[in-house]
């Protein structure tokens, strides 16, 4: 899944560079308005590419998911300021 997201990111960024370079290489010779429109489209692509590259896949493990190792999970909970229900004391 990671390879697919990475490939999609590079395809989108390659398209962005292609649009930008072609806009000011030869499209501007025919129409400056079209070249500006291509640059506006190219400007929108990088944030979309970043969202696609950082999208969570169904099999991805994220930072807030428990790892399954009780000692490690306890340590991370302590660092995050979280306390487990069995550790709470109502004084």
CSV table of N, CA, C and O in Angstrom, one decimal:
chain,number,residue,atom,x,y,z
A,1,UNK,N,0.8,-1.2,0.0
A,1,UNK,CA,0.0,0.0,0.0
A,1,UNK,C,0.9,1.3,0.0
A,1,UNK,O,0.5,2.2,-0.7
A,2,UNK,N,2.0,1.2,0.8
A,2,UNK,CA,2.9,2.4,0.8
A,2,UNK,C,3.4,2.7,-0.6
A,2,UNK,O,3.5,3.8,-0.9
A,3,UNK,N,3.8,1.7,-1.3
A,3,UNK,CA,4.4,1.9,-2.7
A,3,UNK,C,3.4,2.5,-3.6
A,3,UNK,O,3.7,3.4,-4.4
A,4,UNK,N,2.1,2.1,-3.5
A,4,UNK,CA,1.1,2.7,-4.3
A,4,UNK,C,0.9,4.2,-4.0
A,4,UNK,O,0.7,5.0,-4.9
A,5,UNK,N,0.8,4.5,-2.7
A,5,UNK,CA,0.7,5.9,-2.3
A,5,UNK,C,1.9,6.7,-2.8
A,5,UNK,O,1.7,7.9,-3.3
A,6,UNK,N,3.1,6.2,-2.7
A,6,UNK,CA,4.3,6.9,-3.1
A,6,UNK,C,4.3,7.1,-4.6
A,6,UNK,O,4.6,8.2,-5.1
A,7,UNK,N,3.9,6.1,-5.3
A,7,UNK,CA,3.8,6.2,-6.8
A,7,UNK,C,2.8,7.3,-7.2
A,7,UNK,O,3.1,8.1,-8.1
A,8,UNK,N,1.6,7.3,-6.5
A,8,UNK,CA,0.6,8.3,-6.8
A,8,UNK,C,1.1,9.7,-6.5
A,8,UNK,O,0.9,10.6,-7.3
A,9,UNK,N,1.9,9.8,-5.4
A,9,UNK,CA,2.5,11.1,-5.1
A,9,UNK,C,3.4,11.6,-6.2
A,9,UNK,O,3.3,12.7,-6.6
A,10,UNK,N,4.3,10.7,-6.6
A,10,UNK,CA,5.3,11.1,-7.6
A,10,UNK,C,4.6,11.4,-9.0
A,10,UNK,O,5.1,12.3,-9.7
A,11,UNK,N,3.6,10.7,-9.3
A,11,UNK,CA,2.9,10.9,-10.6
A,11,UNK,C,2.2,12.3,-10.5
A,11,UNK,O,2.3,13.1,-11.5
A,12,UNK,N,1.6,12.6,-9.4
A,12,UNK,CA,0.9,13.9,-9.3
A,12,UNK,C,2.0,15.0,-9.3
A,12,UNK,O,1.7,16.1,-9.9
A,13,UNK,N,3.1,14.9,-8.6
A,13,UNK,CA,4.1,15.9,-8.6
A,13,UNK,C,4.8,16.1,-9.9
A,13,UNK,O,5.1,17.2,-10.3
A,14,UNK,N,4.9,14.9,-10.6
A,14,UNK,CA,5.5,15.0,-12.0
A,14,UNK,C,4.5,15.8,-12.9
A,14,UNK,O,4.9,16.6,-13.8
A,15,UNK,N,3.2,15.5,-12.7
A,15,UNK,CA,2.2,16.2,-13.5
A,15,UNK,C,2.2,17.7,-13.2
A,15,UNK,O,2.1,18.6,-14.1
A,16,UNK,N,2.4,18.0,-11.9
A,16,UNK,CA,2.5,19.4,-11.5
A,16,UNK,C,3.7,20.1,-12.2
A,16,UNK,O,3.6,21.2,-12.8
A,17,UNK,N,4.9,19.5,-12.2
A,17,UNK,CA,6.0,20.1,-12.8
A,17,UNK,C,5.8,20.2,-14.3
A,17,UNK,O,6.2,21.2,-14.9
A,18,UNK,N,5.2,19.2,-14.9
A,18,UNK,CA,4.9,19.2,-16.4
A,18,UNK,C,4.0,20.4,-16.7
A,18,UNK,O,4.3,21.1,-17.7
A,19,UNK,N,3.0,20.6,-15.9
A,19,UNK,CA,2.0,21.7,-16.2
A,19,UNK,C,2.7,23.0,-16.1
A,19,UNK,O,2.6,23.9,-16.9
A,20,UNK,N,3.5,23.2,-15.0
A,20,UNK,CA,4.2,24.5,-14.8
A,20,UNK,C,5.2,24.8,-15.9
A,20,UNK,O,5.2,25.9,-16.5
A,21,UNK,N,6.0,23.8,-16.3
A,21,UNK,CA,7.0,24.0,-17.3
A,21,UNK,C,6.4,24.2,-18.7
A,21,UNK,O,6.8,25.1,-19.4
A,22,UNK,N,5.4,23.4,-19.0
A,22,UNK,CA,4.8,23.6,-20.3
A,22,UNK,C,4.0,24.9,-20.4
A,22,UNK,O,3.9,25.5,-21.5
A,23,UNK,N,3.4,25.3,-19.3
A,23,UNK,CA,2.7,26.6,-19.3
A,23,UNK,C,3.6,27.7,-19.7
A,23,UNK,O,3.2,28.6,-20.6
A,24,UNK,N,4.8,27.8,-19.2
A,24,UNK,CA,5.7,28.9,-19.5
A,24,UNK,C,6.7,28.6,-20.6
A,24,UNK,O,7.4,29.5,-21.0
A,25,UNK,N,6.7,27.4,-21.1
A,25,UNK,CA,7.6,27.1,-22.2
A,25,UNK,C,6.9,27.4,-23.6
A,25,UNK,O,7.5,28.1,-24.4
A,26,UNK,N,5.7,26.8,-23.7
A,26,UNK,CA,5.1,27.0,-25.0
A,26,UNK,C,3.6,27.4,-25.0
A,26,UNK,O,3.2,28.0,-25.9
A,27,UNK,N,2.9,27.1,-23.9
A,27,UNK,CA,1.5,27.6,-23.9
A,27,UNK,C,1.4,29.1,-23.9
A,27,UNK,O,0.5,29.7,-24.5
A,28,UNK,N,2.3,29.8,-23.2
A,28,UNK,CA,2.3,31.2,-23.1
A,28,UNK,C,2.4,31.9,-24.5
A,28,UNK,O,2.0,33.0,-24.7
A,29,UNK,N,3.0,31.1,-25.4
A,29,UNK,CA,3.1,31.7,-26.8
A,29,UNK,C,1.8,31.8,-27.5
A,29,UNK,O,1.6,32.7,-28.4
A,30,UNK,N,0.8,31.0,-27.1
A,30,UNK,CA,-0.5,31.0,-27.7
A,30,UNK,C,-1.5,31.8,-26.9
A,30,UNK,O,-2.3,32.5,-27.4
A,31,UNK,N,-1.4,31.6,-25.5
A,31,UNK,CA,-2.4,32.3,-24.7
A,31,UNK,C,-1.8,32.4,-23.2
A,31,UNK,O,-1.5,31.4,-22.6
A,32,UNK,N,-1.6,33.6,-22.8
A,32,UNK,CA,-1.1,33.9,-21.5
A,32,UNK,C,-2.1,33.5,-20.4
A,32,UNK,O,-1.8,32.9,-19.4
A,33,UNK,N,-3.4,33.7,-20.8
A,33,UNK,CA,-4.5,33.3,-19.8
A,33,UNK,C,-4.5,31.8,-19.6
A,33,UNK,O,-4.7,31.3,-18.5
A,34,UNK,N,-4.3,31.0,-20.7
A,34,UNK,CA,-4.2,29.6,-20.5
A,34,UNK,C,-3.0,29.1,-19.7
A,34,UNK,O,-3.1,28.2,-18.9
A,35,UNK,N,-1.9,29.8,-19.9
A,35,UNK,CA,-0.7,29.5,-19.1
A,35,UNK,C,-0.9,29.8,-17.6
A,35,UNK,O,-0.5,29.0,-16.8
A,36,UNK,N,-1.6,30.9,-17.3
A,36,UNK,CA,-1.9,31.2,-15.9
A,36,UNK,C,-2.8,30.2,-15.4
A,36,UNK,O,-2.7,29.7,-14.2
A,37,UNK,N,-3.8,29.8,-16.1
A,37,UNK,CA,-4.8,28.7,-15.7
A,37,UNK,C,-4.0,27.4,-15.4
A,37,UNK,O,-4.3,26.7,-14.4
A,38,UNK,N,-3.1,27.0,-16.3
A,38,UNK,CA,-2.3,25.8,-16.0
A,38,UNK,C,-1.5,26.0,-14.7
A,38,UNK,O,-1.4,25.0,-14.0
A,39,UNK,N,-1.0,27.1,-14.5
A,39,UNK,CA,-0.2,27.3,-13.2
A,39,UNK,C,-1.1,27.3,-12.0
A,39,UNK,O,-0.7,26.8,-10.9
A,40,UNK,N,-2.3,27.8,-12.1
A,40,UNK,CA,-3.3,27.7,-11.0
A,40,UNK,C,-3.6,26.2,-10.7
A,40,UNK,O,-3.7,25.8,-9.6
A,41,UNK,N,-3.8,25.4,-11.8
A,41,UNK,CA,-4.1,24.0,-11.6
A,41,UNK,C,-2.8,23.3,-11.0
A,41,UNK,O,-3.0,22.5,-10.0
A,42,UNK,N,-1.6,23.7,-11.4
A,42,UNK,CA,-0.4,23.1,-10.9
A,42,UNK,C,-0.2,23.5,-9.4
A,42,UNK,O,0.3,22.8,-8.6
A,43,UNK,N,-0.7,24.7,-9.0
A,43,UNK,CA,-0.6,25.1,-7.7
A,43,UNK,C,-1.5,24.3,-6.7
A,43,UNK,O,-1.1,24.1,-5.5
A,44,UNK,N,-2.6,23.7,-7.2
A,44,UNK,CA,-3.5,23.0,-6.4
A,44,UNK,C,-3.0,21.5,-6.2
A,44,UNK,O,-3.3,20.9,-5.2
A,45,UNK,N,-2.2,21.0,-7.1
A,45,UNK,CA,-1.8,19.6,-7.1
A,45,UNK,C,-0.9,19.3,-5.8
A,45,UNK,O,-1.1,18.2,-5.2
A,46,UNK,N,0.1,20.0,-5.4
A,46,UNK,CA,1.0,19.6,-4.3
A,46,UNK,C,0.2,19.3,-3.0
A,46,UNK,O,0.5,18.3,-2.3
A,47,UNK,N,-0.7,20.1,-2.6
A,47,UNK,CA,-1.5,19.8,-1.3
A,47,UNK,C,-2.3,18.5,-1.5
A,47,UNK,O,-2.4,17.7,-0.6
A,48,UNK,N,-2.9,18.3,-2.7
A,48,UNK,CA,-3.6,17.1,-2.9
A,48,UNK,C,-2.7,15.9,-2.9
A,48,UNK,O,-3.0,14.8,-2.3
A,49,UNK,N,-1.5,16.0,-3.5
A,49,UNK,CA,-0.5,14.9,-3.5
A,49,UNK,C,-0.1,14.6,-2.1
A,49,UNK,O,0.1,13.4,-1.7
A,50,UNK,N,0.1,15.6,-1.2
A,50,UNK,CA,0.5,15.4,0.1
A,50,UNK,C,-0.6,14.6,0.9
A,50,UNK,O,-0.3,13.7,1.7
A,51,UNK,N,-1.9,15.0,0.6
A,51,UNK,CA,-3.0,14.3,1.3
A,51,UNK,C,-3.0,12.8,0.9
A,51,UNK,O,-3.3,11.9,1.7
A,52,UNK,N,-2.8,12.6,-0.4
A,52,UNK,CA,-2.8,11.2,-0.9
A,52,UNK,C,-1.7,10.4,-0.3
A,52,UNK,O,-1.8,9.3,0.1
A,53,UNK,N,-0.5,11.0,-0.2
A,53,UNK,CA,0.7,10.3,0.3
A,53,UNK,C,0.6,10.0,1.8
A,53,UNK,O,1.1,9.0,2.3
A,54,UNK,N,-0.2,10.8,2.5
A,54,UNK,CA,-0.3,10.7,4.0
A,54,UNK,C,-1.6,10.0,4.4
A,54,UNK,O,-1.9,10.0,5.6
A,55,UNK,N,-2.4,9.6,3.4
A,55,UNK,CA,-3.7,9.0,3.8
A,55,UNK,C,-3.4,7.6,4.5
A,55,UNK,O,-2.6,6.9,4.2
A,56,UNK,N,-4.3,7.4,5.5
A,56,UNK,CA,-4.2,6.2,6.3
A,56,UNK,C,-4.8,5.0,5.5
A,56,UNK,O,-5.9,5.1,5.0
A,57,UNK,N,-4.0,3.9,5.4
A,57,UNK,CA,-4.6,2.7,4.7
A,57,UNK,C,-5.2,1.8,5.8
A,57,UNK,O,-4.9,2.0,7.0
A,58,UNK,N,-6.0,0.9,5.3
A,58,UNK,CA,-6.7,0.0,6.3
A,58,UNK,C,-5.7,-0.9,7.1
A,58,UNK,O,-6.0,-1.2,8.2
A,59,UNK,N,-4.5,-1.1,6.6
A,59,UNK,CA,-3.6,-2.0,7.3
A,59,UNK,C,-2.5,-1.2,8.0
A,59,UNK,O,-1.6,-1.8,8.6
A,60,UNK,N,-2.5,0.1,7.9
A,60,UNK,CA,-1.5,1.0,8.5
A,60,UNK,C,-1.7,1.1,10.0
A,60,UNK,O,-2.8,1.2,10.5
A,61,UNK,N,-0.6,1.0,10.7
A,61,UNK,CA,-0.6,1.2,12.2
A,61,UNK,C,-0.2,2.7,12.4
A,61,UNK,O,0.7,3.2,11.8
A,62,UNK,N,-1.0,3.4,13.2
A,62,UNK,CA,-0.7,4.8,13.5
A,62,UNK,C,-0.2,4.9,14.9
A,62,UNK,O,-0.3,4.1,15.7
A,63,UNK,N,0.3,6.1,15.2
A,63,UNK,CA,0.9,6.4,16.5
A,63,UNK,C,0.0,6.2,17.7
A,63,UNK,O,0.5,5.9,18.8
A,64,UNK,N,-1.3,6.3,17.6
A,64,UNK,CA,-2.1,6.2,18.7
A,64,UNK,C,-2.7,4.8,18.9
A,64,UNK,O,-3.5,4.6,19.9
A,65,UNK,N,-2.5,3.9,18.0
A,65,UNK,CA,-2.9,2.6,18.2
A,65,UNK,C,-2.1,1.8,19.2
A,65,UNK,O,-0.8,2.0,19.2
A,66,UNK,N,-2.6,0.9,20.0
A,66,UNK,CA,-1.8,0.1,20.9
A,66,UNK,C,-1.0,-0.8,20.1
A,66,UNK,O,-1.4,-1.4,19.1
A,67,UNK,N,0.3,-1.1,20.5
A,67,UNK,CA,1.2,-1.9,19.8
A,67,UNK,C,1.0,-3.4,20.2
A,67,UNK,O,1.4,-4.2,19.4
A,68,UNK,N,0.4,-3.7,21.3
A,68,UNK,CA,0.2,-5.0,21.8
A,68,UNK,C,1.3,-5.4,22.8
A,68,UNK,O,1.1,-6.4,23.5
A,69,UNK,N,2.3,-4.6,22.9
A,69,UNK,CA,3.3,-4.8,24.0
A,69,UNK,C,2.9,-4.0,25.2
A,69,UNK,O,2.9,-2.7,25.1
A,70,UNK,N,2.5,-4.6,26.3
A,70,UNK,CA,1.9,-3.8,27.4
A,70,UNK,C,2.9,-2.9,28.0
A,70,UNK,O,2.6,-1.8,28.4
A,71,UNK,N,4.2,-3.2,28.1
A,71,UNK,CA,5.2,-2.4,28.7
A,71,UNK,C,5.4,-1.1,27.8
A,71,UNK,O,5.5,0.0,28.3
A,72,UNK,N,5.5,-1.3,26.5
A,72,UNK,CA,5.6,-0.2,25.5
A,72,UNK,C,4.4,0.7,25.6
A,72,UNK,O,4.5,1.9,25.6
A,73,UNK,N,3.2,0.1,25.5
A,73,UNK,CA,2.0,0.9,25.6
A,73,UNK,C,1.9,1.7,26.9
A,73,UNK,O,1.5,2.9,26.8
A,74,UNK,N,2.3,1.1,28.0
A,74,UNK,CA,2.3,1.8,29.3
A,74,UNK,C,3.2,3.0,29.2
A,74,UNK,O,2.9,4.1,29.7
A,75,UNK,N,4.4,2.8,28.7
A,75,UNK,CA,5.4,3.8,28.6
A,75,UNK,C,4.9,5.0,27.7
A,75,UNK,O,5.1,6.1,28.1
A,76,UNK,N,4.3,4.7,26.5
A,76,UNK,CA,3.8,5.7,25.6
A,76,UNK,C,2.6,6.4,26.3
A,76,UNK,O,2.5,7.7,26.1
A,77,UNK,N,1.8,5.7,27.0
A,77,UNK,CA,0.7,6.4,27.7
A,77,UNK,C,1.2,7.4,28.7
A,77,UNK,O,0.6,8.4,28.9
A,78,UNK,N,2.2,7.0,29.4
A,78,UNK,CA,2.8,7.9,30.4
A,78,UNK,C,3.4,9.1,29.8
A,78,UNK,O,3.2,10.2,30.3
A,79,UNK,N,4.1,9.0,28.6
A,79,UNK,CA,4.6,10.1,27.9
A,79,UNK,C,3.5,11.0,27.4
A,79,UNK,O,3.7,12.2,27.4
A,80,UNK,N,2.4,10.4,26.9
A,80,UNK,CA,1.3,11.2,26.4
A,80,UNK,C,0.4,11.8,27.5
A,80,UNK,O,-0.5,12.6,27.2
A,81,UNK,N,0.7,11.5,28.7
A,81,UNK,CA,-0.1,12.0,29.8
A,81,UNK,C,-1.4,11.2,30.0
A,81,UNK,O,-2.3,11.7,30.7
A,82,UNK,N,-1.5,10.1,29.4
A,82,UNK,CA,-2.7,9.3,29.5
A,82,UNK,C,-2.5,8.3,30.6
A,82,UNK,O,-1.4,7.8,30.8
A,83,UNK,N,-3.6,8.0,31.3
A,83,UNK,CA,-3.5,6.9,32.3
A,83,UNK,C,-4.6,5.9,32.0
A,83,UNK,O,-5.7,6.3,31.7
A,84,UNK,N,-4.3,4.7,32.2
A,84,UNK,CA,-5.3,3.7,31.9
A,84,UNK,C,-6.3,3.6,33.0
A,84,UNK,O,-6.1,4.1,34.1
A,85,UNK,N,-7.5,3.1,32.7
A,85,UNK,CA,-8.6,3.0,33.7
A,85,UNK,C,-8.2,2.3,35.0
A,85,UNK,O,-8.6,2.7,36.1
A,86,UNK,N,-7.4,1.3,34.9
A,86,UNK,CA,-7.0,0.5,36.1
A,86,UNK,C,-6.0,1.3,36.9
A,86,UNK,O,-5.9,1.0,38.1
A,87,UNK,N,-5.4,2.3,36.4
A,87,UNK,CA,-4.4,3.1,37.1
A,87,UNK,C,-5.0,4.3,37.8
A,87,UNK,O,-4.4,4.9,38.6
A,88,UNK,N,-6.2,4.6,37.4
A,88,UNK,CA,-6.8,5.8,38.0
A,88,UNK,C,-7.3,5.6,39.4
A,88,UNK,O,-7.9,4.5,39.7
A,89,UNK,N,-7.1,6.6,40.2
A,89,UNK,CA,-7.6,6.5,41.6
A,89,UNK,C,-8.4,7.7,41.9
A,89,UNK,O,-8.0,8.8,41.7
A,90,UNK,N,-9.6,7.5,42.3
A,90,UNK,CA,-10.5,8.6,42.6
A,90,UNK,C,-10.3,8.9,44.1
A,90,UNK,O,-10.9,8.3,45.0
A,91,UNK,N,-9.5,9.9,44.4
A,91,UNK,CA,-9.3,10.3,45.8
A,91,UNK,C,-10.2,11.4,46.2
A,91,UNK,O,-10.6,12.3,45.6
